[in-house]
Amino acid sequence: MWRWDRWGTVDYDGPAVGQAQVIRRLSGSMARGAALVGGLTSLVCVGVATVLQGLPGLYGSGLGGLLATGSALLTPALMLRTTHLEPGSVMLASFGGLATKAIVLLIALFTVGDATALHRTSLAVTLLAVFVATTAAEAWAGSKLKILIGSEPGSSSA
């Protein structure tokens, strides 16, 4: 049985056993944490930008929050897709997700940031704040996971 903790991550009763179970739990916990923290950070940024800049601030920070929170789910999705591969491949997918997320956010900032309806600073600040917050939430979710190190039950290796 599992239960939610106050940060939206799942705390399972028992430790994760085996690489596939560890990766599934880790990616699920990372996705939930990033979505919750990304959504809350986005709402704060949207509120502040709307008060300070009006509708352009709302549109800029709203788009920034949507892009950054959506791209934060890329890393857990890539990790989930590599569950059956070697641990090095999972680590590479995790790093690739982080690097791709940063590149996507930079491309969005420099291509969409020139739109007249958007406040570019609101877009940039929201992208950065949500990027940092979701990355920290993903790291925190990984540190909360209980992992049993050793061979999987029923395997022939000792």
XYZ file of N, CA, C and O in Angstrom:
632
model
N 0.849 -1.192 0.000
C 0.000 0.000 0.000
C 0.883 1.240 0.000
O 1.928 1.265 0.609
N 0.433 2.276 -0.653
C 1.194 3.526 -0.685
C 0.322 4.656 -0.187
O -0.880 4.556 -0.113
N 0.987 5.745 0.185
C 0.267 6.930 0.638
C 0.991 8.173 0.129
O 2.174 8.127 -0.166
N 0.254 9.265 0.036
C 0.818 10.529 -0.427
C 1.453 11.247 0.743
O 0.907 11.281 1.835
N 2.604 11.856 0.521
C 3.143 12.728 1.543
C 2.780 14.161 1.164
O 2.146 14.407 0.149
N 3.158 15.107 1.968
C 2.700 16.483 1.760
C 3.238 17.123 0.484
O 2.744 18.152 0.059
N 4.259 16.557 -0.141
C 4.817 17.130 -1.364
C 4.269 16.462 -2.613
O 4.689 16.769 -3.710
N 3.350 15.519 -2.466
C 2.744 14.890 -3.628
C 3.508 13.695 -4.148
O 3.154 13.150 -5.174
N 4.556 13.292 -3.464
C 5.270 12.104 -3.889
C 4.672 10.897 -3.187
O 4.018 11.010 -2.162
N 4.877 9.737 -3.739
C 4.301 8.528 -3.172
C 5.327 7.867 -2.264
O 6.490 7.713 -2.631
N 4.899 7.485 -1.087
C 5.742 6.744 -0.168
C 5.179 5.331 -0.074
O 4.116 5.116 0.477
N 5.871 4.370 -0.638
C 5.426 2.992 -0.613
C 5.823 2.364 0.713
O 6.812 2.745 1.323
N 5.062 1.388 1.152
C 5.348 0.753 2.429
C 6.670 -0.008 2.409
O 7.417 0.019 3.363
N 6.954 -0.692 1.349
C 8.168 -1.494 1.294
C 9.204 -0.892 0.376
O 8.917 0.005 -0.421
N 10.431 -1.383 0.493
C 11.475 -0.885 -0.404
C 11.275 -1.398 -1.822
O 10.664 -2.443 -2.033
N 11.777 -0.652 -2.774
C 11.728 -1.082 -4.166
C 12.790 -2.146 -4.373
O 13.916 -2.011 -3.921
N 12.422 -3.214 -5.056
C 13.334 -4.326 -5.286
C 13.490 -4.513 -6.789
O 12.509 -4.633 -7.516
N 14.711 -4.524 -7.246
C 14.971 -4.718 -8.662
C 14.939 -3.406 -9.426
O 14.241 -2.465 -9.051
N 15.712 -3.356 -10.507
C 15.854 -2.120 -11.262
C 14.539 -1.629 -11.846
O 14.227 -0.444 -11.769
N 13.739 -2.513 -12.405
C 12.493 -2.076 -13.048
C 11.554 -1.432 -12.030
O 10.978 -0.369 -12.288
N 11.423 -2.044 -10.860
C 10.543 -1.481 -9.836
C 11.094 -0.160 -9.309
O 10.343 0.786 -9.070
N 12.406 -0.081 -9.142
C 13.020 1.158 -8.675
C 12.771 2.283 -9.677
O 12.368 3.386 -9.303
N 12.990 2.020 -10.952
C 12.813 3.052 -11.982
C 11.354 3.458 -12.096
O 11.042 4.643 -12.231
N 10.430 2.504 -12.045
C 9.006 2.854 -12.114
C 8.594 3.729 -10.934
O 7.908 4.737 -11.105
N 9.012 3.353 -9.732
C 8.669 4.167 -8.565
C 9.336 5.535 -8.620
O 8.731 6.549 -8.299
N 10.602 5.539 -9.014
C 11.333 6.801 -9.078
C 10.729 7.741 -10.108
O 10.495 8.920 -9.829
N 10.444 7.240 -11.299
C 9.885 8.118 -12.333
C 8.491 8.605 -11.956
O 8.145 9.766 -12.192
N 7.693 7.749 -11.336
C 6.373 8.182 -10.885
C 6.451 9.245 -9.812
O 5.732 10.250 -9.838
N 7.333 9.038 -8.860
C 7.506 10.010 -7.785
C 8.061 11.329 -8.322
O 7.626 12.411 -7.910
N 9.013 11.239 -9.255
C 9.571 12.452 -9.864
C 8.508 13.214 -10.638
O 8.430 14.447 -10.557
N 7.690 12.508 -11.393
C 6.654 13.167 -12.191
C 5.629 13.864 -11.302
O 5.247 15.005 -11.558
N 5.189 13.178 -10.258
C 4.213 13.797 -9.346
C 4.801 15.010 -8.640
O 4.156 16.047 -8.532
N 6.012 14.880 -8.144
C 6.651 16.007 -7.465
C 6.872 17.187 -8.385
O 6.606 18.337 -8.025
N 7.351 16.907 -9.603
C 7.599 17.994 -10.558
C 6.297 18.663 -10.986
O 6.240 19.894 -11.119
N 5.249 17.888 -11.195
C 3.968 18.473 -11.604
C 3.388 19.349 -10.499
O 2.915 20.463 -10.761
N 3.462 18.872 -9.265
C 2.919 19.650 -8.151
C 3.718 20.926 -7.921
O 3.158 22.023 -7.869
N 5.036 20.798 -7.822
C 5.879 21.960 -7.562
C 5.862 22.910 -8.765
O 5.827 24.136 -8.595
N 5.881 22.367 -9.975
C 5.827 23.206 -11.175
C 4.526 23.986 -11.273
O 4.518 25.171 -11.614
N 3.429 23.326 -10.949
C 2.134 24.007 -10.974
C 2.040 25.114 -9.947
O 1.575 26.226 -10.247
N 2.500 24.830 -8.730
C 2.453 25.856 -7.679
C 3.387 27.026 -7.986
O 3.009 28.190 -7.803
N 4.584 26.730 -8.463
C 5.522 27.801 -8.816
C 4.968 28.632 -9.964
O 5.097 29.863 -9.969
N 4.355 27.975 -10.935
C 3.750 28.687 -12.066
C 2.648 29.628 -11.603
O 2.559 30.768 -12.070
N 1.810 29.160 -10.691
C 0.716 30.004 -10.193
C 1.244 31.244 -9.480
O 0.706 32.338 -9.658
N 2.288 31.072 -8.679
C 2.885 32.223 -7.989
C 3.447 33.209 -9.012
O 3.219 34.426 -8.921
N 4.180 32.692 -9.998
C 4.769 33.567 -11.028
C 3.693 34.270 -11.850
O 3.841 35.460 -12.174
N 2.629 33.558 -12.186
C 1.537 34.165 -12.960
C 0.894 35.287 -12.147
O 0.617 36.372 -12.678
N 0.665 35.045 -10.865
C 0.068 36.070 -10.024
C 0.926 37.321 -9.920
O 0.436 38.446 -10.094
N 2.205 37.128 -9.671
C 3.114 38.277 -9.550
C 3.237 39.014 -10.876
O 3.181 40.255 -10.933
N 3.400 38.286 -11.976
C 3.555 38.916 -13.292
C 2.293 39.651 -13.712
O 2.362 40.717 -14.332
N 1.138 39.121 -13.372
C -0.123 39.782 -13.725
C -0.271 41.090 -12.960
O -0.682 42.103 -13.521
N 0.081 41.073 -11.686
C -0.013 42.298 -10.885
C 0.972 43.351 -11.398
O 0.635 44.534 -11.505
N 2.193 42.928 -11.732
C 3.219 43.885 -12.139
C 3.118 44.332 -13.594
O 3.433 45.485 -13.913
N 2.701 43.437 -14.499
C 2.747 43.743 -15.935
C 1.406 43.653 -16.648
O 1.344 43.901 -17.845
N 0.363 43.256 -15.974
C -0.949 43.167 -16.609
C -1.067 41.936 -17.500
O -0.464 40.897 -17.251
N -1.861 42.076 -18.569
C -2.107 40.936 -19.464
C -0.847 40.398 -20.143
O -0.704 39.173 -20.250
N 0.078 41.233 -20.619
C 1.303 40.652 -21.200
C 2.084 39.814 -20.188
O 2.650 38.777 -20.534
N 2.099 40.228 -18.936
C 2.755 39.444 -17.891
C 2.043 38.130 -17.637
O 2.670 37.092 -17.438
N 0.701 38.183 -17.657
C -0.096 36.970 -17.493
C 0.187 35.985 -18.616
O 0.429 34.801 -18.369
N 0.171 36.476 -19.855
C 0.406 35.597 -20.999
C 1.835 35.056 -21.004
O 2.058 33.873 -21.269
N 2.805 35.889 -20.712
C 4.201 35.457 -20.710
C 4.488 34.430 -19.630
O 5.079 33.381 -19.889
N 4.044 34.725 -18.410
C 4.315 33.785 -17.320
C 3.448 32.536 -17.434
O 3.879 31.446 -17.072
N 2.246 32.685 -17.946
C 1.390 31.510 -18.155
C 1.993 30.541 -19.161
O 2.042 29.329 -18.931
N 2.484 31.089 -20.265
C 3.138 30.247 -21.268
C 4.425 29.647 -20.711
O 4.707 28.461 -20.917
N 5.191 30.437 -19.975
C 6.421 29.939 -19.372
C 6.161 28.808 -18.385
O 6.868 27.793 -18.389
N 5.153 28.971 -17.554
C 4.805 27.922 -16.599
C 4.336 26.651 -17.270
O 4.704 25.542 -16.873
N 3.536 26.816 -18.313
C 3.038 25.649 -19.050
C 4.184 24.897 -19.731
O 4.280 23.667 -19.632
N 5.066 25.631 -20.402
C 6.192 24.998 -21.090
C 7.157 24.338 -20.106
O 7.612 23.211 -20.325
N 7.484 25.034 -19.032
C 8.461 24.503 -18.077
C 7.911 23.302 -17.310
O 8.614 22.314 -17.123
N 6.659 23.363 -16.893
C 6.071 22.236 -16.171
C 5.895 21.044 -17.105
O 6.166 19.904 -16.726
N 5.468 21.315 -18.329
C 5.331 20.227 -19.296
C 6.653 19.576 -19.629
O 6.753 18.340 -19.711
N 7.681 20.375 -19.801
C 8.987 19.806 -20.137
C 9.621 19.103 -18.945
O 10.487 18.243 -19.116
N 9.192 19.438 -17.729
C 9.710 18.753 -16.545
C 9.296 17.287 -16.524
O 9.962 16.462 -15.913
N 8.222 16.961 -17.203
C 7.750 15.581 -17.239
C 8.507 14.737 -18.267
O 8.306 13.532 -18.352
N 9.398 15.380 -19.022
C 10.183 14.664 -20.026
C 11.168 13.689 -19.385
O 11.293 12.542 -19.830
N 11.858 14.094 -18.345
C 12.854 13.231 -17.705
C 12.229 11.963 -17.126
O 12.698 10.864 -17.428
N 11.156 12.055 -16.321
C 10.545 10.810 -15.833
C 10.003 9.925 -16.956
O 10.078 8.702 -16.867
N 9.490 10.539 -18.012
C 8.975 9.740 -19.128
C 10.102 8.980 -19.819
O 9.947 7.796 -20.156
N 11.232 9.635 -20.037
C 12.374 8.956 -20.648
C 12.908 7.845 -19.746
O 13.284 6.771 -20.231
N 12.947 8.093 -18.453
C 13.408 7.059 -17.532
C 12.472 5.852 -17.550
O 12.923 4.709 -17.524
N 11.189 6.109 -17.612
C 10.215 5.025 -17.642
C 10.362 4.182 -18.907
O 10.184 2.965 -18.883
N 10.691 4.845 -20.019
C 10.873 4.122 -21.289
C 12.124 3.249 -21.290
O 12.243 2.350 -22.098
N 13.092 3.532 -20.402
C 14.340 2.774 -20.369
C 14.395 1.795 -19.198
O 15.480 1.339 -18.827
N 13.259 1.448 -18.632
C 13.206 0.574 -17.462
C 13.910 -0.753 -17.700
O 14.597 -1.266 -16.822
N 13.774 -1.310 -18.869
C 14.307 -2.637 -19.164
C 15.778 -2.620 -19.589
O 16.369 -3.675 -19.772
N 16.382 -1.449 -19.737
C 17.767 -1.348 -20.200
C 18.749 -1.368 -19.029
O 18.366 -1.379 -17.865
N 20.019 -1.344 -19.357
C 21.078 -1.318 -18.352
C 21.019 -0.020 -17.536
O 20.530 0.995 -18.018
N 21.542 -0.028 -16.302
C 21.517 1.182 -15.471
C 22.198 2.389 -16.120
O 21.744 3.521 -15.960
N 23.259 2.167 -16.872
C 23.933 3.271 -17.552
C 23.033 3.940 -18.577
O 23.070 5.164 -18.754
N 22.205 3.153 -19.236
C 21.264 3.715 -20.212
C 20.189 4.542 -19.526
O 19.753 5.569 -20.047
N 19.759 4.107 -18.353
C 18.760 4.870 -17.594
C 19.356 6.202 -17.145
O 18.711 7.248 -17.229
N 20.608 6.166 -16.687
C 21.271 7.409 -16.273
C 21.459 8.347 -17.456
O 21.281 9.558 -17.331
N 21.812 7.789 -18.611
C 21.960 8.610 -19.810
C 20.622 9.222 -20.220
O 20.565 10.394 -20.599
N 19.550 8.453 -20.130
C 18.225 8.982 -20.450
C 17.834 10.093 -19.482
O 17.254 11.104 -19.882
N 18.165 9.922 -18.216
C 17.868 10.950 -17.217
C 18.628 12.237 -17.526
O 18.058 13.334 -17.500
N 19.908 12.123 -17.811
C 20.692 13.301 -18.163
C 20.212 13.902 -19.479
O 20.131 15.119 -19.623
N 19.881 13.054 -20.446
C 19.359 13.542 -21.723
C 18.049 14.298 -21.547
O 17.802 15.300 -22.221
N 17.209 13.835 -20.638
C 15.963 14.541 -20.358
C 16.212 15.920 -19.773
O 15.564 16.892 -20.152
N 17.171 16.015 -18.848
C 17.512 17.302 -18.259
C 18.087 18.254 -19.306
O 17.692 19.421 -19.389
N 19.013 17.757 -20.120
C 19.623 18.601 -21.154
C 18.600 19.022 -22.204
O 18.571 20.189 -22.623
N 17.746 18.103 -22.619
C 16.715 18.435 -23.608
C 15.736 19.453 -23.052
O 15.319 20.368 -23.762
N 15.388 19.298 -21.780
C 14.488 20.260 -21.136
C 15.090 21.658 -21.168
O 14.405 22.634 -21.500
N 16.359 21.774 -20.846
C 17.020 23.088 -20.855
C 17.070 23.671 -22.263
O 16.814 24.869 -22.458
N 17.361 22.854 -23.244
C 17.426 23.326 -24.636
C 16.053 23.765 -25.125
O 15.917 24.814 -25.768
N 15.026 22.980 -24.824
C 13.663 23.340 -25.239
C 13.251 24.677 -24.621
O 12.667 25.537 -25.299
N 13.568 24.886 -23.346
C 13.188 26.137 -22.688
C 13.954 27.326 -23.265
O 13.381 28.408 -23.431
N 15.217 27.144 -23.599
C 15.971 28.231 -24.232
C 15.437 28.553 -25.618
O 15.309 29.728 -25.987
N 15.110 27.526 -26.380
C 14.531 27.758 -27.712
C 13.200 28.498 -27.584
O 12.935 29.445 -28.334
N 12.375 28.086 -26.631
C 11.087 28.763 -26.423
C 11.295 30.225 -26.029
O 10.591 31.111 -26.521
N 12.261 30.476 -25.176
C 12.509 31.849 -24.740
C 12.940 32.729 -25.898
O 12.463 33.861 -26.040
N 13.811 32.229 -26.745
C 14.340 33.066 -27.813
C 13.443 33.135 -29.042
O 13.552 34.081 -29.815
N 12.549 32.190 -29.230
C 11.643 32.267 -30.387
C 10.322 32.927 -30.032
O 9.835 33.776 -30.758
N 9.729 32.536 -28.910
C 8.421 33.069 -28.525
C 8.554 34.373 -27.750
O 7.624 35.172 -27.710
N 9.715 34.613 -27.168
C 9.915 35.779 -26.320
C 9.763 37.106 -27.031
O 9.532 38.134 -26.396
N 9.874 37.140 -28.351
C 9.744 38.386 -29.093
C 8.309 38.742 -29.446
O 8.062 39.784 -30.046
N 7.353 37.900 -29.094
C 5.948 38.185 -29.387
C 5.504 39.429 -28.615
O 5.839 39.598 -27.439
N 4.762 40.293 -29.276
C 4.363 41.561 -28.655
C 3.337 41.371 -27.545
O 3.260 42.193 -26.639
N 2.561 40.297 -27.597
C 1.536 40.072 -26.573
C 2.113 39.520 -25.276
O 1.433 39.490 -24.260
N 3.382 39.092 -25.301
C 4.011 38.494 -24.130
C 5.029 39.443 -23.511
O 5.750 40.135 -24.220
N 5.100 39.431 -22.215
C 6.147 40.157 -21.515
C 7.337 39.206 -21.383
O 7.267 38.196 -20.685
N 8.428 39.520 -22.062
C 9.562 38.611 -22.172
C 10.205 38.319 -20.814
O 10.594 37.181 -20.535
N 10.312 39.293 -19.958
C 10.917 39.065 -18.643
C 10.056 38.133 -17.800
O 10.581 37.268 -17.093
N 8.747 38.282 -17.873
C 7.857 37.372 -17.144
C 8.017 35.946 -17.651
O 8.036 34.996 -16.856
N 8.128 35.805 -18.961
C 8.355 34.486 -19.554
C 9.670 33.903 -19.054
O 9.731 32.752 -18.615
N 10.740 34.689 -19.087
C 12.066 34.210 -18.699
C 12.128 33.857 -17.215
O 12.657 32.798 -16.843
N 11.590 34.715 -16.370
C 11.641 34.463 -14.928
C 10.829 33.219 -14.581
O 11.261 32.385 -13.774
N 9.671 33.066 -15.194
C 8.843 31.890 -14.917
C 9.516 30.622 -15.418
O 9.524 29.606 -14.712
N 10.093 30.663 -16.621
C 10.809 29.498 -17.125
C 11.925 29.095 -16.173
O 12.075 27.917 -15.835
N 12.697 30.063 -15.728
C 13.820 29.773 -14.836
C 13.348 29.271 -13.471
O 13.863 28.281 -12.946
N 12.370 29.943 -12.893
C 11.886 29.557 -11.557
C 11.286 28.155 -11.573
O 11.578 27.337 -10.686
N 10.472 27.859 -12.575
C 9.850 26.533 -12.645
C 10.892 25.469 -12.972
O 10.854 24.359 -12.434
N 11.849 25.788 -13.834
C 12.927 24.842 -14.161
C 13.705 24.460 -12.907
O 13.937 23.279 -12.633
N 14.107 25.436 -12.122
C 14.872 25.174 -10.901
C 14.013 24.421 -9.877
O 14.463 23.446 -9.263
N 12.769 24.849 -9.710
C 11.894 24.214 -8.714
C 11.581 22.768 -9.078
O 11.612 21.884 -8.204
N 11.287 22.496 -10.345
C 10.963 21.120 -10.733
C 12.191 20.219 -10.706
O 12.087 19.050 -10.337
N 13.342 20.747 -11.055
C 14.569 19.945 -10.978
C 14.868 19.592 -9.527
O 15.249 18.456 -9.220
N 14.689 20.545 -8.620
C 14.886 20.269 -7.191
C 13.849 19.264 -6.690
O 14.183 18.373 -5.889
N 12.614 19.366 -7.154
C 11.571 18.419 -6.739
C 11.882 17.016 -7.237
O 11.649 16.032 -6.522
N 12.413 16.904 -8.452
C 12.789 15.590 -8.973
C 13.933 14.990 -8.154
O 13.919 13.803 -7.837
N 14.910 15.800 -7.805
C 16.026 15.311 -6.995
C 15.550 14.903 -5.605
O 15.967 13.873 -5.066
N 14.660 15.688 -5.027
C 14.132 15.372 -3.709
C 13.324 14.078 -3.740
O 13.420 13.260 -2.830
N 12.547 13.882 -4.793
C 11.758 12.653 -4.919
C 12.675 11.435 -4.995
O 12.368 10.386 -4.431
N 13.797 11.580 -5.677
C 14.745 10.478 -5.767
C 15.390 10.153 -4.437
O 15.687 8.988 -4.146
N 15.596 11.156 -3.604
C 16.230 10.907 -2.317
C 15.269 10.263 -1.317
O 15.704 9.677 -0.333
N 13.968 10.365 -1.554
C 12.966 9.794 -0.651
C 12.697 8.314 -0.911
O 12.099 7.650 -0.096
N 13.120 7.791 -2.045
C 12.801 6.422 -2.440
C 13.631 5.417 -1.649
O 14.841 5.564 -1.519
N 12.981 4.395 -1.121
C 13.669 3.317 -0.412
C 14.068 2.257 -1.436
O 13.220 1.742 -2.157
N 15.351 1.936 -1.475
C 15.852 0.980 -2.462
C 16.556 -0.156 -1.736
O 17.379 0.071 -0.850
N 16.244 -1.391 -2.119
C 16.921 -2.566 -1.601
C 18.018 -2.928 -2.584
O 17.743 -3.228 -3.751
N 19.265 -2.856 -2.139
C 20.392 -3.145 -3.019
C 20.716 -4.624 -2.926
O 20.840 -5.174 -1.836
N 20.856 -5.257 -4.050
C 21.158 -6.681 -4.120
C 20.444 -7.288 -5.298
O 19.846 -6.590 -6.115
N 20.508 -8.582 -5.402
C 19.860 -9.239 -6.535
C 18.365 -9.334 -6.300
O 17.885 -9.318 -5.161
N 17.622 -9.438 -7.378
C 16.180 -9.537 -7.292
C 15.785 -10.892 -6.697
O 16.475 -11.882 -6.921
N 14.699 -10.936 -5.926
C 14.257 -12.214 -5.388
C 13.964 -13.203 -6.521
O 13.367 -12.836 -7.535
N 14.408 -14.420 -6.348
C 14.164 -15.436 -7.367
C 15.225 -15.494 -8.441
O 15.162 -16.352 -9.318
N 16.204 -14.580 -8.423
C 17.260 -14.622 -9.438
C 18.305 -15.637 -9.005
O 18.437 -15.977 -7.830
N 19.092 -16.120 -9.948
C 20.074 -17.157 -9.663
C 21.358 -16.619 -9.051
O 22.129 -17.353 -8.472
N 21.623 -15.310 -9.169
C 22.865 -14.747 -8.611
C 22.712 -14.538 -7.110
O 21.640 -14.228 -6.604
N 23.796 -14.716 -6.389
C 23.731 -14.627 -4.937
C 24.002 -13.241 -4.441
O 24.646 -12.432 -4.763
